[in-house]
Tab-separated table of C-alpha atoms and ligand atoms in Angstrom:
chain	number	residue	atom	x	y	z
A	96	UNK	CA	46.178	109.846	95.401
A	97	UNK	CA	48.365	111.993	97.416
A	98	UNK	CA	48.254	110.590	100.419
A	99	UNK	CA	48.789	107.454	98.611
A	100	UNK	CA	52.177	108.712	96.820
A	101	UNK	CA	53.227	109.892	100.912
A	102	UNK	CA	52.442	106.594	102.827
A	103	UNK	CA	54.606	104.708	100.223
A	104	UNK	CA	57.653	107.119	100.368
A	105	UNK	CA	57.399	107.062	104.025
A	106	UNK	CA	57.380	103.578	103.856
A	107	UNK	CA	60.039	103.658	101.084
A	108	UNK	CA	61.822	105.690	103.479
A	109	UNK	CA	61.216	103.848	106.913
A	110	UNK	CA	62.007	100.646	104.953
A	111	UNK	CA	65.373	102.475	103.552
A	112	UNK	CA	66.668	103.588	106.941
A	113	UNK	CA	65.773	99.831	108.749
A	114	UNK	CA	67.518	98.434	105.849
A	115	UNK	CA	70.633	100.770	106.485
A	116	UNK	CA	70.319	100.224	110.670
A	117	UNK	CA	70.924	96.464	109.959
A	118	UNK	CA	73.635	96.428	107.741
A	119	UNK	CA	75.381	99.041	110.024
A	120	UNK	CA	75.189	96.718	113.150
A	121	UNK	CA	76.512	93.901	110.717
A	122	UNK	CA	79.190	96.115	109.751
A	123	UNK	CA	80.024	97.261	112.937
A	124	UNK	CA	80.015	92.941	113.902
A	125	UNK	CA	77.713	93.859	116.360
A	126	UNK	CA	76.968	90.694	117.219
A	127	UNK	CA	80.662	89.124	118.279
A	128	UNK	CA	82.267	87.892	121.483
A	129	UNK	CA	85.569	87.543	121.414
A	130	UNK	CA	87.416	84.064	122.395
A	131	UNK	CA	90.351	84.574	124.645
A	132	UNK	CA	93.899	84.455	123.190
A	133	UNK	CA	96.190	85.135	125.237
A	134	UNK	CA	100.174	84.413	125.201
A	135	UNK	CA	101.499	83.381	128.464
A	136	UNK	CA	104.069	86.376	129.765
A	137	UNK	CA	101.896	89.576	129.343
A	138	UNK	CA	100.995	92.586	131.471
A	139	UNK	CA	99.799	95.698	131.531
A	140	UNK	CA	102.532	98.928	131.141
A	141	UNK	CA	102.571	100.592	133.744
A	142	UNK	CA	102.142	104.560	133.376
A	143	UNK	CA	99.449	104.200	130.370
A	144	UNK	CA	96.074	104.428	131.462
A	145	UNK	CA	94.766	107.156	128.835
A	146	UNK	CA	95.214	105.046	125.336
A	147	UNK	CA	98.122	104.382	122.990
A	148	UNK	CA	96.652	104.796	119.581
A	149	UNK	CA	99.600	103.886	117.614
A	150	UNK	CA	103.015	102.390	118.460
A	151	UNK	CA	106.267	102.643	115.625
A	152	UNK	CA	109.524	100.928	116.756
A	153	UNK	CA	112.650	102.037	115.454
A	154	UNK	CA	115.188	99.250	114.121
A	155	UNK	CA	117.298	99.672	117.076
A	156	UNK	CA	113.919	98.707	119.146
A	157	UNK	CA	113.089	102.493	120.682
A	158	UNK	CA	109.037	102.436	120.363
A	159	UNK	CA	106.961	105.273	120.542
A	160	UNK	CA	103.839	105.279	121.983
A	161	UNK	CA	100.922	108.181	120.871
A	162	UNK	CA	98.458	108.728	124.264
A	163	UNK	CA	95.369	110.534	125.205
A	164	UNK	CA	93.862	110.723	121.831
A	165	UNK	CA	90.152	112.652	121.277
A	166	UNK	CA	88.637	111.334	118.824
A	167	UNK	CA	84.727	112.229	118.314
A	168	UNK	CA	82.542	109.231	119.465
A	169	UNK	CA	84.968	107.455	121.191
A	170	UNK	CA	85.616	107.051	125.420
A	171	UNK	CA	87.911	109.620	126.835
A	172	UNK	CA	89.056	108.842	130.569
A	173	UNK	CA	90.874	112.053	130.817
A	174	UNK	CA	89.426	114.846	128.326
A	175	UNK	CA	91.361	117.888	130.272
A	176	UNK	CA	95.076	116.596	130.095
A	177	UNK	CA	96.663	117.143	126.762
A	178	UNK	CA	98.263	113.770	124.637
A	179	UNK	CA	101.502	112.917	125.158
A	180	UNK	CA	104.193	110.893	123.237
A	181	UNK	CA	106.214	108.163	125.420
A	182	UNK	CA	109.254	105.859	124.668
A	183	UNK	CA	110.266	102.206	125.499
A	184	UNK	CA	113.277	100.776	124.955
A	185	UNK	CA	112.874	97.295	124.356
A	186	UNK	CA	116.584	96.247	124.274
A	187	UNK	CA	115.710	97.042	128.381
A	188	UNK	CA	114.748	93.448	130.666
A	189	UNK	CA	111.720	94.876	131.912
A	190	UNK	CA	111.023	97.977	129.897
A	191	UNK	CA	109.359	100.805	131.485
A	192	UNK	CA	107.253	104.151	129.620
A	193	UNK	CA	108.961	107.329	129.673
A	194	UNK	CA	107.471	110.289	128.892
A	195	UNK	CA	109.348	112.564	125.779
A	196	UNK	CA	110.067	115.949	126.611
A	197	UNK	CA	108.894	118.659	123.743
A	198	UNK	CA	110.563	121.686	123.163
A	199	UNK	CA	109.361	125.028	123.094
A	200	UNK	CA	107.396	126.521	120.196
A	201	UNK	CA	105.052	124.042	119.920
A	202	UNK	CA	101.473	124.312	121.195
A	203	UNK	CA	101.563	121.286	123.575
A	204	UNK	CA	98.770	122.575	125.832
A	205	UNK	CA	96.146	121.144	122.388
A	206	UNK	CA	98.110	118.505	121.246
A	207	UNK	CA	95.929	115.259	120.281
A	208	UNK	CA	98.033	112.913	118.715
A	209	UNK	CA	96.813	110.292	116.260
A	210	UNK	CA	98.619	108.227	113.795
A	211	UNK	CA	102.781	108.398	114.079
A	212	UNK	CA	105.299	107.190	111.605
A	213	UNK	CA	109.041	107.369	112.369
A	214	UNK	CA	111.615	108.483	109.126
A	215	UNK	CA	115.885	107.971	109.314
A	216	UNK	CA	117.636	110.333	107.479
A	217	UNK	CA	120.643	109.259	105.944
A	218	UNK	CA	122.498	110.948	108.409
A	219	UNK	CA	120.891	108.485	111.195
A	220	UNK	CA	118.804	111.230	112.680
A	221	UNK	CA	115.368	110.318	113.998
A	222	UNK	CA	112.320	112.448	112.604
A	223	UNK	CA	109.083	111.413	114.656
A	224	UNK	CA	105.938	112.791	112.491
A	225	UNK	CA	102.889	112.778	113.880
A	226	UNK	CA	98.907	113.250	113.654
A	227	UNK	CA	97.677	116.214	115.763
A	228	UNK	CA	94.294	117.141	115.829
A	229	UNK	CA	94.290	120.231	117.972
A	230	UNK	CA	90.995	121.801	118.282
A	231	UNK	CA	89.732	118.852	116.284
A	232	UNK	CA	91.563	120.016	113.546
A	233	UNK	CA	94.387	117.832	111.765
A	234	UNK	CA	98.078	118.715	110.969
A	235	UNK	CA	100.790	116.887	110.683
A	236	UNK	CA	103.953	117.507	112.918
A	237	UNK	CA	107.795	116.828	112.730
A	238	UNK	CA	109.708	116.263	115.595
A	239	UNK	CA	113.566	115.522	115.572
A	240	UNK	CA	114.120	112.896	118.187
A	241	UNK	CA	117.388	113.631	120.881
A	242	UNK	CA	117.349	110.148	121.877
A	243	UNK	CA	120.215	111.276	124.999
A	244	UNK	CA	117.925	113.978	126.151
A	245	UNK	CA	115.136	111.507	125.387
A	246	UNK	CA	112.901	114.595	124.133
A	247	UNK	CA	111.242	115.379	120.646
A	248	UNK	CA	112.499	119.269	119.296
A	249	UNK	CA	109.402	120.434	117.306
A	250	UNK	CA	110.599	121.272	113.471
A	251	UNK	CA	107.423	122.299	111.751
A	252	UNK	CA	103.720	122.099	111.089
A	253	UNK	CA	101.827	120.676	107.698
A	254	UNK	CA	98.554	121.368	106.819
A	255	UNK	CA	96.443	121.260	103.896
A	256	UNK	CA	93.348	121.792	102.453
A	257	UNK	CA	93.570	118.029	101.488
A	258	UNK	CA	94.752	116.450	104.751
A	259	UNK	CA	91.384	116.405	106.652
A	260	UNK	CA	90.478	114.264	109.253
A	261	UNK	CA	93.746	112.478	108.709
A	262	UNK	CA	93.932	109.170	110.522
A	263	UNK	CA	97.597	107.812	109.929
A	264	UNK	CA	100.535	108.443	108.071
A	265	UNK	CA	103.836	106.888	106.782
A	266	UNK	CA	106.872	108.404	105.849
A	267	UNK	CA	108.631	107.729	102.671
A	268	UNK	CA	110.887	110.415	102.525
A	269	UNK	CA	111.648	114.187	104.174
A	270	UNK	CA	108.571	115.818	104.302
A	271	UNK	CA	107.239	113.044	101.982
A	272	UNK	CA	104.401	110.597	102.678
A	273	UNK	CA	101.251	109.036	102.550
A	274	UNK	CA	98.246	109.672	104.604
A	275	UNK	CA	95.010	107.958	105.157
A	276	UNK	CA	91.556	109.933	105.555
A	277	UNK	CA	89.031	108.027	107.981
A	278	UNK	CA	86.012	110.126	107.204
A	279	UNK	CA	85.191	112.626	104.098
A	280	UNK	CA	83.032	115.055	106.409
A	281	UNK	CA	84.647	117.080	109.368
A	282	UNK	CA	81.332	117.749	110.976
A	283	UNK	CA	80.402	115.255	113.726
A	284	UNK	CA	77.123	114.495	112.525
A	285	UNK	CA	77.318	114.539	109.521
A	286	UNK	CA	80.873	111.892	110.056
A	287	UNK	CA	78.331	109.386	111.859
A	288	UNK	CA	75.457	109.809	109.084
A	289	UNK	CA	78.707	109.053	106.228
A	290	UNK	CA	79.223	106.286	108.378
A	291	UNK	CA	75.803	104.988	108.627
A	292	UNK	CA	75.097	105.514	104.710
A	293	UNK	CA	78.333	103.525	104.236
A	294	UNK	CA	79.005	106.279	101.253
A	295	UNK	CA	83.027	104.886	100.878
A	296	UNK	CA	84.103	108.239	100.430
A	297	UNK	CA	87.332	108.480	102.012
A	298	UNK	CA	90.609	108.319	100.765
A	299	UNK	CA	94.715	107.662	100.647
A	300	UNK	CA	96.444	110.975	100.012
A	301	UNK	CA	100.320	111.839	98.936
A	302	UNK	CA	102.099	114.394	100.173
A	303	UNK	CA	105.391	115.970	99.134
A	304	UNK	CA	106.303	120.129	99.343
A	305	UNK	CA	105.920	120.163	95.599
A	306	UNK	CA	102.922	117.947	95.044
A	307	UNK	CA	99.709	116.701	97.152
A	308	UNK	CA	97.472	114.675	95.271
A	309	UNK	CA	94.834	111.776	95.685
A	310	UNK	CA	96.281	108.735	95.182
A	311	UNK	CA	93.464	106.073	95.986
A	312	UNK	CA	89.613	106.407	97.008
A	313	UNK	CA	86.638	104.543	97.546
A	314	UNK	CA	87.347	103.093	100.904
A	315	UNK	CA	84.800	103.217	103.934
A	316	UNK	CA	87.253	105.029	106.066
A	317	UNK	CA	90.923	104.363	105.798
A	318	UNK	CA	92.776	104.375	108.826
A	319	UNK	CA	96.118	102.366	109.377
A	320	UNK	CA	98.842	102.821	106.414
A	321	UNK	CA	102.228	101.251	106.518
A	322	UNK	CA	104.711	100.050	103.908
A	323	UNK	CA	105.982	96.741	102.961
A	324	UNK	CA	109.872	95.473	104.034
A	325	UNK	CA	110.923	95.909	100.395
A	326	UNK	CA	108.981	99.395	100.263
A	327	UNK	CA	107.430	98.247	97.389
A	328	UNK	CA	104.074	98.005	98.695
A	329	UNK	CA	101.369	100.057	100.663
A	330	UNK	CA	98.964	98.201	103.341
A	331	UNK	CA	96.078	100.321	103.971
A	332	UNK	CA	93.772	99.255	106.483
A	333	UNK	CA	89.432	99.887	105.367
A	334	UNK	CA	88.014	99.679	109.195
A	335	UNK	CA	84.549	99.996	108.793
A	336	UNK	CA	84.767	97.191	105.272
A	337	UNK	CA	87.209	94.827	107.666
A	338	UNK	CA	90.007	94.359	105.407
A	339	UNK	CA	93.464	95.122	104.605
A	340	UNK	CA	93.991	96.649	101.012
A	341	UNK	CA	97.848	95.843	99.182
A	342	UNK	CA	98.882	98.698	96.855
A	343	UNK	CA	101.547	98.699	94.481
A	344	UNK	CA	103.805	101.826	94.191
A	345	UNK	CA	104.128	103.923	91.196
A	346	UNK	CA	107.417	106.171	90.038
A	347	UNK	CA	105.144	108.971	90.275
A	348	UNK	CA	103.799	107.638	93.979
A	349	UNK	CA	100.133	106.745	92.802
A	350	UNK	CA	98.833	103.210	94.094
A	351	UNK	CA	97.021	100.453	92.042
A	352	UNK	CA	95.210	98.338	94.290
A	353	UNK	CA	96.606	94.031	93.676
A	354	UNK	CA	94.257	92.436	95.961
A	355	UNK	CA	92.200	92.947	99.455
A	356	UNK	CA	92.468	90.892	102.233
A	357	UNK	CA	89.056	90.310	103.713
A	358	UNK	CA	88.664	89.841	107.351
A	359	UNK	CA	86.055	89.918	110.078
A	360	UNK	CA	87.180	92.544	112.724
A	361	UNK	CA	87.390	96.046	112.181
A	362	UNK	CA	90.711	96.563	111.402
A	363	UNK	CA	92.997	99.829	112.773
A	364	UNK	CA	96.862	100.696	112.793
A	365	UNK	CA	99.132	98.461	110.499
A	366	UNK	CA	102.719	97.431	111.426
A	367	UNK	CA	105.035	95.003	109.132
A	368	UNK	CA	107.036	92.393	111.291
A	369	UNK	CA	110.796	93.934	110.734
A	370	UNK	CA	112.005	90.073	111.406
A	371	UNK	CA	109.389	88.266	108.473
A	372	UNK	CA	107.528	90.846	106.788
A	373	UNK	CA	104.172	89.286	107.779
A	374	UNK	CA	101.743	92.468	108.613
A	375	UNK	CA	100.547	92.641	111.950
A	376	UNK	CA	96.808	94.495	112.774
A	377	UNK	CA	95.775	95.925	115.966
A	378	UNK	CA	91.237	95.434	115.732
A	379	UNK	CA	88.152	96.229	117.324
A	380	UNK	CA	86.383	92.641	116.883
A	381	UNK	CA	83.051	94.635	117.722
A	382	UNK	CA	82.914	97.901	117.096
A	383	UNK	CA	79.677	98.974	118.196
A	384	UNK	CA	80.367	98.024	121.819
A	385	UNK	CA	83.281	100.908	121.057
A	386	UNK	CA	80.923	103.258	120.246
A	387	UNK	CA	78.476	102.617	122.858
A	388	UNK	CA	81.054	102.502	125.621
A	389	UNK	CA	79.583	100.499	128.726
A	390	UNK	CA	81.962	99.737	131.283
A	391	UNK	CA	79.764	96.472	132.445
A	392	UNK	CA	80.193	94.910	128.705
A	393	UNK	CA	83.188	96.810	127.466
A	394	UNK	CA	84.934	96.567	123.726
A	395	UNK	CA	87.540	93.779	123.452
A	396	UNK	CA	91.203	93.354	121.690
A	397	UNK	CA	92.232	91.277	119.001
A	398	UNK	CA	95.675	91.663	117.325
A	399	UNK	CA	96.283	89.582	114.004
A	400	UNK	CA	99.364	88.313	112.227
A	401	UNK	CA	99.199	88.117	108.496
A	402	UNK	CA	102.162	85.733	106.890
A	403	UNK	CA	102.032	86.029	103.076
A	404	UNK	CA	99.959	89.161	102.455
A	405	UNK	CA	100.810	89.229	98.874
A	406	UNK	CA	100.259	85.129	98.170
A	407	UNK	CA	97.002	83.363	96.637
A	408	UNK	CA	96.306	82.220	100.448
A	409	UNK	CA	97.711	84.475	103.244
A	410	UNK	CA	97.749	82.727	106.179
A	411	UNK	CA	95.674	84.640	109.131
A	412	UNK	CA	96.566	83.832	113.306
A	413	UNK	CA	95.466	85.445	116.280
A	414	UNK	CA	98.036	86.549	118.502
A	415	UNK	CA	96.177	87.986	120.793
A	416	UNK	CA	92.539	88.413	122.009
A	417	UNK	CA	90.834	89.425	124.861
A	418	UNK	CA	86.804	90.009	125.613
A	419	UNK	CA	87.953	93.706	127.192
A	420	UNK	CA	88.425	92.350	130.763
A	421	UNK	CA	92.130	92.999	130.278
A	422	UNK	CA	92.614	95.255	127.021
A	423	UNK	CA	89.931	97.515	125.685
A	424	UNK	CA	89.860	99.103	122.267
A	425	UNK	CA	92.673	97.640	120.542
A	426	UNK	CA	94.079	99.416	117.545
A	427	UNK	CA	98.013	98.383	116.984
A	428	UNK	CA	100.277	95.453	117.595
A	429	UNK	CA	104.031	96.305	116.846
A	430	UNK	CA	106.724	93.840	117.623
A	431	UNK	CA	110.509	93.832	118.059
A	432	UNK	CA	112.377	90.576	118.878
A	433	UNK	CA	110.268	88.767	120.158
A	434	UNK	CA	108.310	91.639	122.215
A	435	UNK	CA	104.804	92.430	121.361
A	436	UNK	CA	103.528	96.059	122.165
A	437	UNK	CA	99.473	96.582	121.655
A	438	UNK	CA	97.993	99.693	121.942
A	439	UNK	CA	94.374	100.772	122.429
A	440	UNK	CA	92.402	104.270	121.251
A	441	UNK	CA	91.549	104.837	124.823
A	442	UNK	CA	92.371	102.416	127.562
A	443	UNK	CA	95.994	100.939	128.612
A	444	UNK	CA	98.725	99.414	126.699
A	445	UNK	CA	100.057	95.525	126.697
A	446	UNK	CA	103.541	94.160	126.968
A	447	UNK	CA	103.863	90.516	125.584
A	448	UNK	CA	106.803	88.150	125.518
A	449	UNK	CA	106.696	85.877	122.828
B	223	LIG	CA1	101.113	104.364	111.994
B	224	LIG	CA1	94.064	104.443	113.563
């Protein structure tokens, strides 16, 4: 009888984890290619060859550019130089990378930047806040930007018990904002097995100096956050569920969720079109070639424009897509007058005229 009662909980078990193995490689889309899409005037920047995670323009069409990002699991091409932030001026006729300077005071020999969102004071100055994960580890730090000396001064560090593997932010006010969490567990292995389970454990949090609170949950890991045009609304990207959650903002800064946007790529870094609104999504269309890097069949690009996010029927186009031959690892599109920036977690950067 005991033996019995073992053989079926091993097969209860066996059955359990083949069950979970399948409907990871479905999540994951294991099984996509990619169709090209591919606008006519587009090349490579030169000077970025280590990623560009995430890309914010300013109004006045200054990008940043976050690079050399370690993130556990994925490719690293360079894992002894430290990230760095760069700037493109897009007003420019053939804009070229330049590295920022960062002052003193800041630890720049770990710095491992992530997520970015830019904040204008009413004065008009620049505040660049950023993602770090040094030592694996995530903070989030404020730069002022000198745009004439073209460097970043370092202001100060956040941390807190709360913000844990923090994946992006955006800035709502000083020292103010919302960040997403991409995994509940810090530990590598026990990240993957949270991924594998599919437990939807992670979470949007708020932070302010006087209040940090959860302000949405259940998501399979959150990673790209930005706000609508009229501020009234939060996209939050779900990567590992494909889709693009709308959230309506409280007085008191907590979310209620008005409708999800299902897609099927795994979607990263969300930027709103400063021109129409519509939300743009850098994606991995298959996510498990990311994770099990092979430079013979590498991950491909897709970037996606959403028109009428908060309508019955949003309207979904490609702008761009590529099977990895050009553009590996895609994870944000930004644009600014008819110039398209996408990034990637690892690989090189794109420059698109429209
Ligand atoms: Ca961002
Ligand atoms: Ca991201």
């Amino acid at each position: 009888m005991g033996k019995l009662v073992a053989v079926i909980l091993l097969g209860a078990g066996l059955a359990l984890v083949g069950e979970r193995f399948l409907t990871f490689r479905e999540r994951m889309n294991a099984y996509r290619e990619v169709e090209s899409v591919e606008p006519q005037n587009c090349h490579l920047i030169e000077g970025i060859e280590n990623g560009s995670e995430d890309i914010d323009i300013l109004p006045s069409g200054l990008a940043f550019i976050s690079s050399g990002l370690k993130y556990p699991g994925m490719p690293d091409f360079a894992p002894d130089e430290p990230g760095r932030i760069f700037l493109m001026d897009l007003n420019e006729q053939n804009p070229r990378v330049q590295e920022l300077n960062i002052s003193d005071g800041f630890d720049k020999a770990s710095f491992n930047p992530h997520g970015m969102s830019t904040f204008i004071d009413k004065d008009q100055t620049v505040y660049l806040y950023v993602v770090n994960h040094p030592h694996m580890d995530s903070t989030v730090e404020i730069f002022k930007f000198e745009e004439q000396q073209r460097s970043l001064v370092y202001l100060k560090t956040i941390k807190h018990e709360l913000l844990k593997s923090v994946n992006d932010i955006v800035v709502l006010g000083p020292e103010e904002f919302y960040a997403t969490r991409d995994h509940y567990f810090t530990n590598f292995f026990l990240m993957l097995l949270e991924l594998f389970m599919d437990l939807h454990w992670t979470q949007v949090l708020f932070y302010s100096p006087g209040e940090v609170k959860v302000v949405a949950g259940g998501f399979g890991s959150a990673n790209g956050i930005t706000l609508s045009l009229d501020k009234k609304y939060i996209y939050v990207a779900d990567v590992s569920d494909k889709n693009i959650h709308v959230m309506k903002i409280h007085d008191n800064w907590d979310l209620t969720q008005l409708k999800v946007i299902q897609l099927d790529t795994l979607v990263d870094n969300l930027t709103v079109d400063p021109d129409t609104g519509d939300i743009l999504a850098g994606c991995h269309p298959n996510a498990l070639k990311l994770l099990m890097y092979n430079t013979e069949d590498p991950p491909g690009s897709e970037a996606l424009r959403i028109r009428n996010a908060l309508s019955e029927k949003p309207m979904i186009s490609t702008m761009y897509a590529n099977s990895g031959s050009v553009l590996q690892g895609s994870s944000v599109a930004s644009v600014y007058r008819g110039k398209l920036l996408i990034g990637t977690v690892f690989h090189k950067a794109l420059y698109c005229e429209l």
